[in-house]
mmCIF file of C-alpha atoms and ligand atoms in Angstrom:
data_model
loop_
_atom_site.group_PDB
_atom_site.id
_atom_site.type_symbol
_atom_site.label_atom_id
_atom_site.label_comp_id
_atom_site.label_asym_id
_atom_site.label_seq_id
_atom_site.Cartn_x
_atom_site.Cartn_y
_atom_site.Cartn_z
ATOM 1 C CA MET A 1 113.281 92.382 124.574
ATOM 2 C CA CYS A 2 109.311 93.199 124.496
ATOM 3 C CA ALA A 3 107.678 89.988 126.320
ATOM 4 C CA ARG A 4 105.796 89.125 123.361
ATOM 5 C CA ALA A 5 108.582 89.571 120.631
ATOM 6 C CA ARG A 6 109.099 85.900 119.679
ATOM 7 C CA PHE A 7 111.140 87.039 116.725
ATOM 8 C CA ARG A 8 113.821 89.885 116.218
ATOM 9 C CA ARG A 9 113.454 90.954 112.642
ATOM 10 C CA CYS A 10 110.782 90.992 109.944
ATOM 11 C CA VAL A 11 110.797 91.991 106.138
ATOM 12 C CA VAL A 12 107.832 92.561 104.022
ATOM 13 C CA GLU A 13 107.350 93.952 100.438
ATOM 14 C CA ALA A 14 104.259 95.612 99.304
ATOM 15 C CA PRO A 15 103.321 96.530 95.521
ATOM 16 C CA ALA A 16 102.493 100.001 94.120
ATOM 17 C CA THR A 17 98.834 100.427 93.703
ATOM 18 C CA THR A 18 96.091 102.238 91.567
ATOM 19 C CA ALA A 19 93.448 103.889 92.983
ATOM 20 C CA ASN A 20 89.811 105.211 91.868
ATOM 21 C CA LEU A 21 89.797 103.052 88.542
ATOM 22 C CA GLY A 22 87.488 106.234 87.276
ATOM 23 C CA PRO A 23 84.111 106.064 88.965
ATOM 24 C CA GLY A 24 85.257 104.413 92.354
ATOM 25 C CA PHE A 25 86.669 107.442 93.960
ATOM 26 C CA ASP A 26 88.309 106.480 97.548
ATOM 27 C CA VAL A 27 86.573 102.985 96.608
ATOM 28 C CA PHE A 28 88.199 100.967 94.201
ATOM 29 C CA GLY A 29 92.127 100.165 93.859
ATOM 30 C CA LEU A 30 94.225 97.554 92.258
ATOM 31 C CA ALA A 31 97.567 96.368 93.057
ATOM 32 C CA LEU A 32 100.136 96.669 90.413
ATOM 33 C CA ASP A 33 103.348 94.665 89.673
ATOM 34 C CA VAL A 34 105.592 97.608 88.894
ATOM 35 C CA ALA A 35 107.125 98.348 91.679
ATOM 36 C CA TYR A 36 107.269 97.665 95.492
ATOM 37 C CA ASP A 37 108.182 98.988 98.752
ATOM 38 C CA ARG A 38 110.040 97.204 101.419
ATOM 39 C CA VAL A 39 109.928 97.333 105.186
ATOM 40 C CA GLU A 40 112.434 95.809 107.854
ATOM 41 C CA LEU A 41 111.581 95.949 111.483
ATOM 42 C CA GLU A 42 113.826 95.221 113.631
ATOM 43 C CA VAL A 43 113.408 94.729 117.962
ATOM 44 C CA ILE A 44 116.015 96.848 119.304
ATOM 45 C CA SER A 45 114.921 97.760 122.935
ATOM 46 C CA ASP A 46 112.148 96.840 125.428
ATOM 47 C CA SER A 47 110.224 100.090 124.986
ATOM 48 C CA GLY A 48 110.182 103.491 122.783
ATOM 49 C CA GLY A 49 108.116 102.510 119.896
ATOM 50 C CA VAL A 50 109.735 103.302 116.668
ATOM 51 C CA ILE A 51 113.198 104.856 117.519
ATOM 52 C CA GLU A 52 115.132 104.934 114.746
ATOM 53 C CA VAL A 53 113.931 105.291 110.929
ATOM 54 C CA GLN A 54 116.339 104.619 108.004
ATOM 55 C CA VAL A 55 115.051 105.222 104.541
ATOM 56 C CA ASP A 56 117.100 104.104 100.880
ATOM 57 C CA GLY A 57 116.358 102.824 97.590
ATOM 58 C CA PRO A 58 115.922 105.144 94.528
ATOM 59 C CA TYR A 59 113.526 107.079 95.751
ATOM 60 C CA ALA A 60 115.109 107.637 99.606
ATOM 61 C CA SER A 61 115.592 111.213 99.024
ATOM 62 C CA GLU A 62 111.880 112.198 98.310
ATOM 63 C CA VAL A 63 110.382 110.836 101.846
ATOM 64 C CA PRO A 64 111.120 111.823 104.948
ATOM 65 C CA ALA A 65 112.825 110.202 107.605
ATOM 66 C CA ASP A 66 111.357 111.079 110.714
ATOM 67 C CA ALA A 67 109.212 108.927 112.652
ATOM 68 C CA SER A 68 106.339 111.651 112.948
ATOM 69 C CA ARG A 69 105.720 112.201 109.149
ATOM 70 C CA ASN A 70 106.883 108.660 107.548
ATOM 71 C CA THR A 71 104.032 106.965 106.538
ATOM 72 C CA ALA A 72 105.433 103.450 107.581
ATOM 73 C CA ALA A 73 106.476 104.543 111.060
ATOM 74 C CA VAL A 74 103.036 106.185 111.523
ATOM 75 C CA ALA A 75 101.397 103.073 110.681
ATOM 76 C CA VAL A 76 103.313 101.201 112.816
ATOM 77 C CA SER A 77 103.117 103.553 115.887
ATOM 78 C CA GLU A 78 99.469 103.440 115.438
ATOM 79 C CA VAL A 79 99.272 99.498 116.028
ATOM 80 C CA LEU A 80 101.622 99.952 119.079
ATOM 81 C CA ARG A 81 99.478 102.923 120.431
ATOM 82 C CA GLU A 82 96.011 101.177 120.059
ATOM 83 C CA LEU A 83 96.939 97.846 121.190
ATOM 84 C CA GLY A 84 99.287 99.168 124.202
ATOM 85 C CA ILE A 85 102.209 97.469 122.859
ATOM 86 C CA ASP A 86 105.984 98.808 124.205
ATOM 87 C CA VAL A 87 108.817 97.962 122.303
ATOM 88 C CA GLY A 88 111.761 99.682 120.582
ATOM 89 C CA LEU A 89 112.074 99.397 117.008
ATOM 90 C CA ARG A 90 114.312 100.149 113.933
ATOM 91 C CA LEU A 91 112.278 100.641 111.001
ATOM 92 C CA LYS A 92 114.254 100.433 107.831
ATOM 93 C CA LEU A 93 112.283 101.559 104.342
ATOM 94 C CA TRP A 94 113.536 100.726 100.999
ATOM 95 C CA LYS A 95 111.821 102.871 98.864
ATOM 96 C CA GLY A 96 111.201 101.263 95.130
ATOM 97 C CA VAL A 97 107.769 102.951 94.369
ATOM 98 C CA ARG A 98 108.040 106.596 93.063
ATOM 99 C CA PRO A 99 106.185 109.176 95.062
ATOM 100 C CA ARG A 100 103.907 111.690 94.031
ATOM 101 C CA CYS A 101 102.846 110.193 90.539
ATOM 102 C CA GLY A 102 99.729 108.189 91.114
ATOM 103 C CA LEU A 103 100.898 104.846 92.271
ATOM 104 C CA GLY A 104 99.783 105.026 95.708
ATOM 105 C CA SER A 105 103.533 105.110 97.018
ATOM 106 C CA SER A 106 103.120 106.475 100.546
ATOM 107 C CA GLY A 107 100.356 103.724 101.131
ATOM 108 C CA SER A 108 102.989 101.039 99.883
ATOM 109 C CA SER A 109 105.107 101.944 102.463
ATOM 110 C CA ALA A 110 102.202 101.798 105.319
ATOM 111 C CA ALA A 111 101.083 98.828 103.828
ATOM 112 C CA ALA A 112 104.393 96.568 104.352
ATOM 113 C CA ALA A 113 105.141 98.336 107.661
ATOM 114 C CA VAL A 114 101.654 97.280 109.346
ATOM 115 C CA VAL A 115 101.969 93.641 107.715
ATOM 116 C CA ALA A 116 105.705 93.709 109.136
ATOM 117 C CA VAL A 117 104.626 94.633 112.788
ATOM 118 C CA ALA A 118 102.036 92.277 112.926
ATOM 119 C CA LYS A 119 104.351 89.410 112.033
ATOM 120 C CA LEU A 120 107.157 90.461 113.921
ATOM 121 C CA LEU A 121 105.014 90.469 117.122
ATOM 122 C CA GLN A 122 102.225 87.938 115.918
ATOM 123 C CA LEU A 123 99.307 90.107 116.591
ATOM 124 C CA ASP A 124 96.406 88.209 115.709
ATOM 125 C CA LEU A 125 95.029 91.436 113.528
ATOM 126 C CA PRO A 126 91.901 90.437 110.536
ATOM 127 C CA PRO A 127 92.819 91.729 107.219
ATOM 128 C CA VAL A 128 90.439 94.856 107.531
ATOM 129 C CA LYS A 129 92.193 95.698 110.581
ATOM 130 C CA LEU A 130 95.552 95.732 108.873
ATOM 131 C CA VAL A 131 94.081 98.184 106.163
ATOM 132 C CA GLU A 132 92.877 100.337 108.859
ATOM 133 C CA TYR A 133 96.161 101.009 110.664
ATOM 134 C CA ALA A 134 98.015 101.038 106.867
ATOM 135 C CA ALA A 135 95.126 103.896 106.213
ATOM 136 C CA ARG A 136 95.853 106.023 109.426
ATOM 137 C CA GLY A 137 99.924 105.767 108.109
ATOM 138 C CA GLU A 138 98.748 107.098 105.109
ATOM 139 C CA ALA A 139 96.948 109.838 106.038
ATOM 140 C CA VAL A 140 100.047 111.567 107.557
ATOM 141 C CA ALA A 141 101.156 111.911 103.279
ATOM 142 C CA ALA A 142 97.544 112.624 101.795
ATOM 143 C CA GLY A 143 95.816 114.359 104.870
ATOM 144 C CA HIS A 144 93.033 112.100 104.689
ATOM 145 C CA PRO A 145 93.041 108.488 105.801
ATOM 146 C CA HIS A 146 91.460 107.229 102.475
ATOM 147 C CA ALA A 147 91.968 103.063 102.023
ATOM 148 C CA ASP A 148 91.941 102.416 98.367
ATOM 149 C CA ASN A 149 95.717 102.255 97.808
ATOM 150 C CA VAL A 150 96.418 100.138 101.433
ATOM 151 C CA ALA A 151 93.874 97.747 100.706
ATOM 152 C CA PRO A 152 95.259 96.413 97.584
ATOM 153 C CA SER A 153 98.625 96.909 98.794
ATOM 154 C CA ILE A 154 98.175 94.342 101.471
ATOM 155 C CA LEU A 155 95.370 92.190 100.127
ATOM 156 C CA GLY A 156 96.462 92.230 96.523
ATOM 157 C CA GLY A 157 94.385 92.124 93.443
ATOM 158 C CA PHE A 158 91.331 94.575 93.064
ATOM 159 C CA THR A 159 90.002 95.848 96.322
ATOM 160 C CA VAL A 160 86.582 97.354 97.024
ATOM 161 C CA ILE A 161 85.853 99.333 100.086
ATOM 162 C CA ARG A 162 82.112 99.469 100.723
ATOM 163 C CA SER A 163 82.580 101.442 104.047
ATOM 164 C CA TYR A 164 84.777 103.201 106.018
ATOM 165 C CA ARG A 165 83.060 103.509 109.580
ATOM 166 C CA PRO A 166 83.105 100.532 109.851
ATOM 167 C CA LEU A 167 85.918 99.805 107.503
ATOM 168 C CA ASP A 168 84.606 97.159 105.252
ATOM 169 C CA VAL A 169 86.818 95.468 101.838
ATOM 170 C CA ILE A 170 86.916 92.603 99.901
ATOM 171 C CA SER A 171 89.235 91.638 97.157
ATOM 172 C CA LEU A 172 88.900 89.766 93.989
ATOM 173 C CA GLU A 173 91.405 88.150 91.892
ATOM 174 C CA PRO A 174 91.748 90.335 88.661
ATOM 175 C CA PRO A 175 91.312 88.478 85.259
ATOM 176 C CA SER A 176 94.438 86.838 83.990
ATOM 177 C CA ASN A 177 94.155 88.652 80.700
ATOM 178 C CA LEU A 178 94.298 91.947 82.291
ATOM 179 C CA GLY A 179 96.714 94.386 81.317
ATOM 180 C CA ILE A 180 97.696 97.402 82.820
ATOM 181 C CA VAL A 181 99.665 100.658 80.899
ATOM 182 C CA LEU A 182 100.475 103.347 82.605
ATOM 183 C CA ALA A 183 101.751 106.901 80.966
ATOM 184 C CA ILE A 184 103.750 109.067 83.613
ATOM 185 C CA PRO A 185 104.016 112.576 82.528
ATOM 186 C CA LYS A 186 107.061 114.440 83.389
ATOM 187 C CA ILE A 187 105.285 117.398 84.700
ATOM 188 C CA PRO A 188 106.318 119.185 88.252
ATOM 189 C CA VAL A 189 103.900 118.342 91.162
ATOM 190 C CA PRO A 190 103.259 120.069 94.079
ATOM 191 C CA LYS A 191 104.680 118.629 97.297
ATOM 192 C CA GLU A 192 101.486 117.542 99.088
ATOM 193 C CA LYS A 193 100.149 116.633 95.766
ATOM 194 C CA THR A 194 97.042 114.279 97.067
ATOM 195 C CA LYS A 195 96.129 116.765 99.238
ATOM 196 C CA PHE A 196 96.183 119.365 96.493
ATOM 197 C CA ALA A 197 94.078 117.212 94.183
ATOM 198 C CA ARG A 198 91.724 116.489 96.623
ATOM 199 C CA GLU A 199 91.109 120.350 97.527
ATOM 200 C CA VAL A 200 89.940 120.897 93.470
ATOM 201 C CA LEU A 201 86.982 118.260 94.246
ATOM 202 C CA PRO A 202 83.255 119.219 94.225
ATOM 203 C CA LYS A 203 81.737 119.348 97.897
ATOM 204 C CA SER A 204 78.478 118.364 96.388
ATOM 205 C CA ILE A 205 77.170 116.781 93.221
ATOM 206 C CA GLU A 206 74.167 116.723 91.204
ATOM 207 C CA LEU A 207 71.861 113.361 91.094
ATOM 208 C CA SER A 208 72.593 112.519 87.242
ATOM 209 C CA LYS A 209 76.048 112.406 88.000
ATOM 210 C CA LEU A 210 75.583 110.091 91.066
ATOM 211 C CA VAL A 211 73.604 108.135 88.497
ATOM 212 C CA HIS A 212 76.318 107.786 86.040
ATOM 213 C CA ASN A 213 78.874 106.868 88.670
ATOM 214 C CA VAL A 214 77.005 103.982 90.527
ATOM 215 C CA GLY A 215 75.773 102.409 86.810
ATOM 216 C CA HIS A 216 79.806 103.082 85.603
ATOM 217 C CA ALA A 217 81.296 101.594 89.134
ATOM 218 C CA VAL A 218 78.920 98.440 88.805
ATOM 219 C CA TYR A 219 80.436 97.920 85.596
ATOM 220 C CA VAL A 220 83.753 97.951 86.857
ATOM 221 C CA ALA A 221 83.283 95.514 89.861
ATOM 222 C CA LEU A 222 81.126 93.133 87.836
ATOM 223 C CA GLY A 223 84.063 93.129 85.156
ATOM 224 C CA PHE A 224 86.367 91.799 88.059
ATOM 225 C CA ALA A 225 83.959 89.731 89.389
ATOM 226 C CA LEU A 226 83.135 88.200 85.869
ATOM 227 C CA LYS A 227 86.863 88.415 85.032
ATOM 228 C CA ASN A 228 85.447 90.266 81.583
ATOM 229 C CA VAL A 229 88.349 93.301 80.590
ATOM 230 C CA ASP A 230 86.082 94.679 78.477
ATOM 231 C CA LEU A 231 83.364 95.173 80.833
ATOM 232 C CA ILE A 232 86.134 97.029 83.288
ATOM 233 C CA GLY A 233 86.715 99.217 80.802
ATOM 234 C CA ARG A 234 83.005 100.221 79.929
ATOM 235 C CA GLY A 235 82.864 101.356 83.269
ATOM 236 C CA MET A 236 85.891 103.500 83.522
ATOM 237 C CA ASP A 237 84.419 106.908 83.300
ATOM 238 C CA ASP A 238 83.782 108.890 85.887
ATOM 239 C CA ALA A 239 81.580 112.351 85.861
ATOM 240 C CA VAL A 240 82.593 113.777 89.171
ATOM 241 C CA VAL A 241 86.452 113.718 90.170
ATOM 242 C CA GLU A 242 88.002 113.431 86.688
ATOM 243 C CA PRO A 243 86.364 116.348 85.090
ATOM 244 C CA ALA A 244 87.741 118.415 88.260
ATOM 245 C CA ARG A 245 91.173 116.958 88.366
ATOM 246 C CA ALA A 246 91.558 116.857 84.336
ATOM 247 C CA LYS A 247 92.933 120.427 84.374
ATOM 248 C CA LEU A 248 95.704 119.314 86.722
ATOM 249 C CA ILE A 249 97.076 117.326 83.937
ATOM 250 C CA PRO A 250 97.942 118.717 80.434
ATOM 251 C CA GLY A 251 96.657 116.696 77.617
ATOM 252 C CA TYR A 252 94.476 114.423 79.854
ATOM 253 C CA HIS A 253 91.342 114.518 77.012
ATOM 254 C CA ASN A 254 94.092 114.061 74.300
ATOM 255 C CA VAL A 255 95.465 111.190 76.248
ATOM 256 C CA ARG A 256 92.390 109.259 77.236
ATOM 257 C CA LYS A 257 90.770 109.757 73.423
ATOM 258 C CA ARG A 258 94.435 108.166 71.921
ATOM 259 C CA ALA A 259 94.435 105.232 74.285
ATOM 260 C CA LEU A 260 90.637 104.394 73.283
ATOM 261 C CA GLU A 261 91.701 104.765 69.466
ATOM 262 C CA ALA A 262 94.690 102.318 70.354
ATOM 263 C CA GLY A 263 92.695 99.847 71.662
ATOM 264 C CA ALA A 264 92.078 100.470 75.359
ATOM 265 C CA SER A 265 89.212 98.962 77.124
ATOM 266 C CA GLY A 266 89.080 101.743 79.643
ATOM 267 C CA VAL A 267 90.980 104.937 80.677
ATOM 268 C CA ALA A 268 91.602 106.731 84.119
ATOM 269 C CA ILE A 269 93.775 108.903 85.760
ATOM 270 C CA SER A 270 95.405 106.781 88.238
ATOM 271 C CA GLY A 271 94.851 107.921 91.910
ATOM 272 C CA ALA A 272 95.203 111.386 92.279
ATOM 273 C CA GLY A 273 97.402 111.397 88.884
ATOM 274 C CA PRO A 274 99.321 112.500 87.161
ATOM 275 C CA THR A 275 99.857 109.314 85.654
ATOM 276 C CA MET A 276 97.375 108.351 83.195
ATOM 277 C CA LEU A 277 96.208 104.254 83.281
ATOM 278 C CA ALA A 278 94.802 102.105 80.489
ATOM 279 C CA VAL A 279 93.168 98.745 80.845
ATOM 280 C CA VAL A 280 93.966 96.408 77.916
ATOM 281 C CA ASN A 281 92.747 92.898 77.103
ATOM 282 C CA LEU A 282 95.799 91.094 76.467
ATOM 283 C CA ASN A 283 93.955 88.680 74.160
ATOM 284 C CA LYS A 284 92.962 91.084 71.840
ATOM 285 C CA VAL A 285 95.547 94.339 72.037
ATOM 286 C CA ASN A 286 99.181 95.148 72.072
ATOM 287 C CA PRO A 287 99.830 97.396 75.296
ATOM 288 C CA GLU A 288 102.819 99.164 73.620
ATOM 289 C CA VAL A 289 100.864 100.062 70.974
ATOM 290 C CA VAL A 290 98.443 101.969 73.894
ATOM 291 C CA GLY A 291 101.500 102.946 75.749
ATOM 292 C CA GLU A 292 103.195 104.682 72.431
ATOM 293 C CA ALA A 293 99.698 106.346 71.979
ATOM 294 C CA MET A 294 99.167 107.697 75.451
ATOM 295 C CA CYS A 295 102.651 109.176 75.201
ATOM 296 C CA GLU A 296 101.925 110.596 71.681
ATOM 297 C CA GLY A 297 98.955 112.222 73.396
ATOM 298 C CA PHE A 298 100.923 113.619 75.937
ATOM 299 C CA ARG A 299 103.517 115.010 73.421
ATOM 300 C CA GLU A 300 101.030 116.444 71.405
ATOM 301 C CA VAL A 301 100.299 119.195 74.021
ATOM 302 C CA GLY A 302 103.778 119.438 74.610
ATOM 303 C CA VAL A 303 104.693 117.432 77.725
ATOM 304 C CA GLU A 304 107.347 114.645 77.780
ATOM 305 C CA ALA A 305 106.090 111.151 79.083
ATOM 306 C CA GLU A 306 107.042 107.749 79.571
ATOM 307 C CA TYR A 307 104.929 104.561 79.416
ATOM 308 C CA VAL A 308 105.385 101.244 81.238
ATOM 309 C CA VAL A 309 103.384 97.959 80.772
ATOM 310 C CA THR A 310 102.283 95.918 83.947
ATOM 311 C CA ARG A 311 100.123 93.436 85.493
ATOM 312 C CA PRO A 312 97.976 93.019 88.592
ATOM 313 C CA SER A 313 100.140 92.176 91.652
ATOM 314 C CA ARG A 314 99.614 90.009 94.835
ATOM 315 C CA GLY A 315 99.423 91.808 97.937
ATOM 316 C CA ALA A 316 102.110 92.405 100.841
ATOM 317 C CA ARG A 317 104.334 89.150 101.279
ATOM 318 C CA VAL A 318 106.766 88.647 104.048
ATOM 319 C CA LEU A 319 110.329 87.979 102.674
ATOM 320 C CA VAL A 320 112.178 87.323 106.097
ATOM 321 C CA LEU A 321 110.905 86.361 109.319
ATOM 322 C CA GLU A 322 113.507 85.157 112.121
HETATM 323 N N1 LIG B 401 91.171 108.261 96.227
HETATM 324 C C1 LIG B 401 92.362 108.468 96.645
HETATM 325 C C2 LIG B 401 92.364 110.320 95.505
HETATM 326 C C3 LIG B 401 93.426 107.900 96.073
HETATM 327 O O1 LIG B 401 91.957 110.047 94.592
HETATM 328 O O2 LIG B 401 92.555 111.311 96.008
HETATM 329 C C4 LIG B 401 94.940 108.809 96.187
HETATM 330 O O3 LIG B 401 96.031 108.041 95.907
#
């Protein structure tokens, strides 16, 4: 067995997430208590890296099980490679976060995997380093190492990435009256959905749009810092990314309008979509009413949709270490 492996097996679960929250493209993320991925790592020999990958769970058929394309396996390999650790591991992924709908699915697998390998091998890695490794795993699915899904999946709550080089990230505990409504349209999505949804984005933007987004992003962050859901919602308007992606989501404008009319504090595309997300002040508004209104907004343009009401989640947690 690898000289440094004091433990044989570790199981970690990491939550689904939403990224961007409107103006915070690649910056804001929020962990969601809606679904979890679970990664089990077991030391099976002295060397060889990630030797075996097994995937099961409700969405197993939708993710690759080879070590070079599975985001969990790639994230673990990155840790081993960079730290020069040789050990042979079996990785079992239980896939509970639905892929390709905007809930950070590939990031949840990578987040759980990095936390698991760090615990298993007792690596003394700072949280920001865990996020960095997980983002490298995420890159095989998204085509880009964005960290706004893996950060909340690891750290929990609301996260802000100030800088990518060097990576700098903080997390804040969301307000307790923050409700989240997810409206998930039943539309076909491309296989490399996030990569595709990034290709439609503008390469440069006008100064007026920068001013709009900075002001709105600051409101979102202040809303979390001051635990004020209405302030969060007022900040959720993006002049750059969502206008470019709106055409990928039939009914986008309708759903937005319907959600706000039903009392949502703010609405955004969840990550790269196509799920739409509304934030709701649970002290004032029934989230079920907002969910119905959002689905109605989709139905009006001929798209079937389902909604889920959820809350923010804590980050990845260790279930077994032995
Ligand atoms: N910030 C990323 C994007 C999140 O919008 O492309 C993808 O989940």
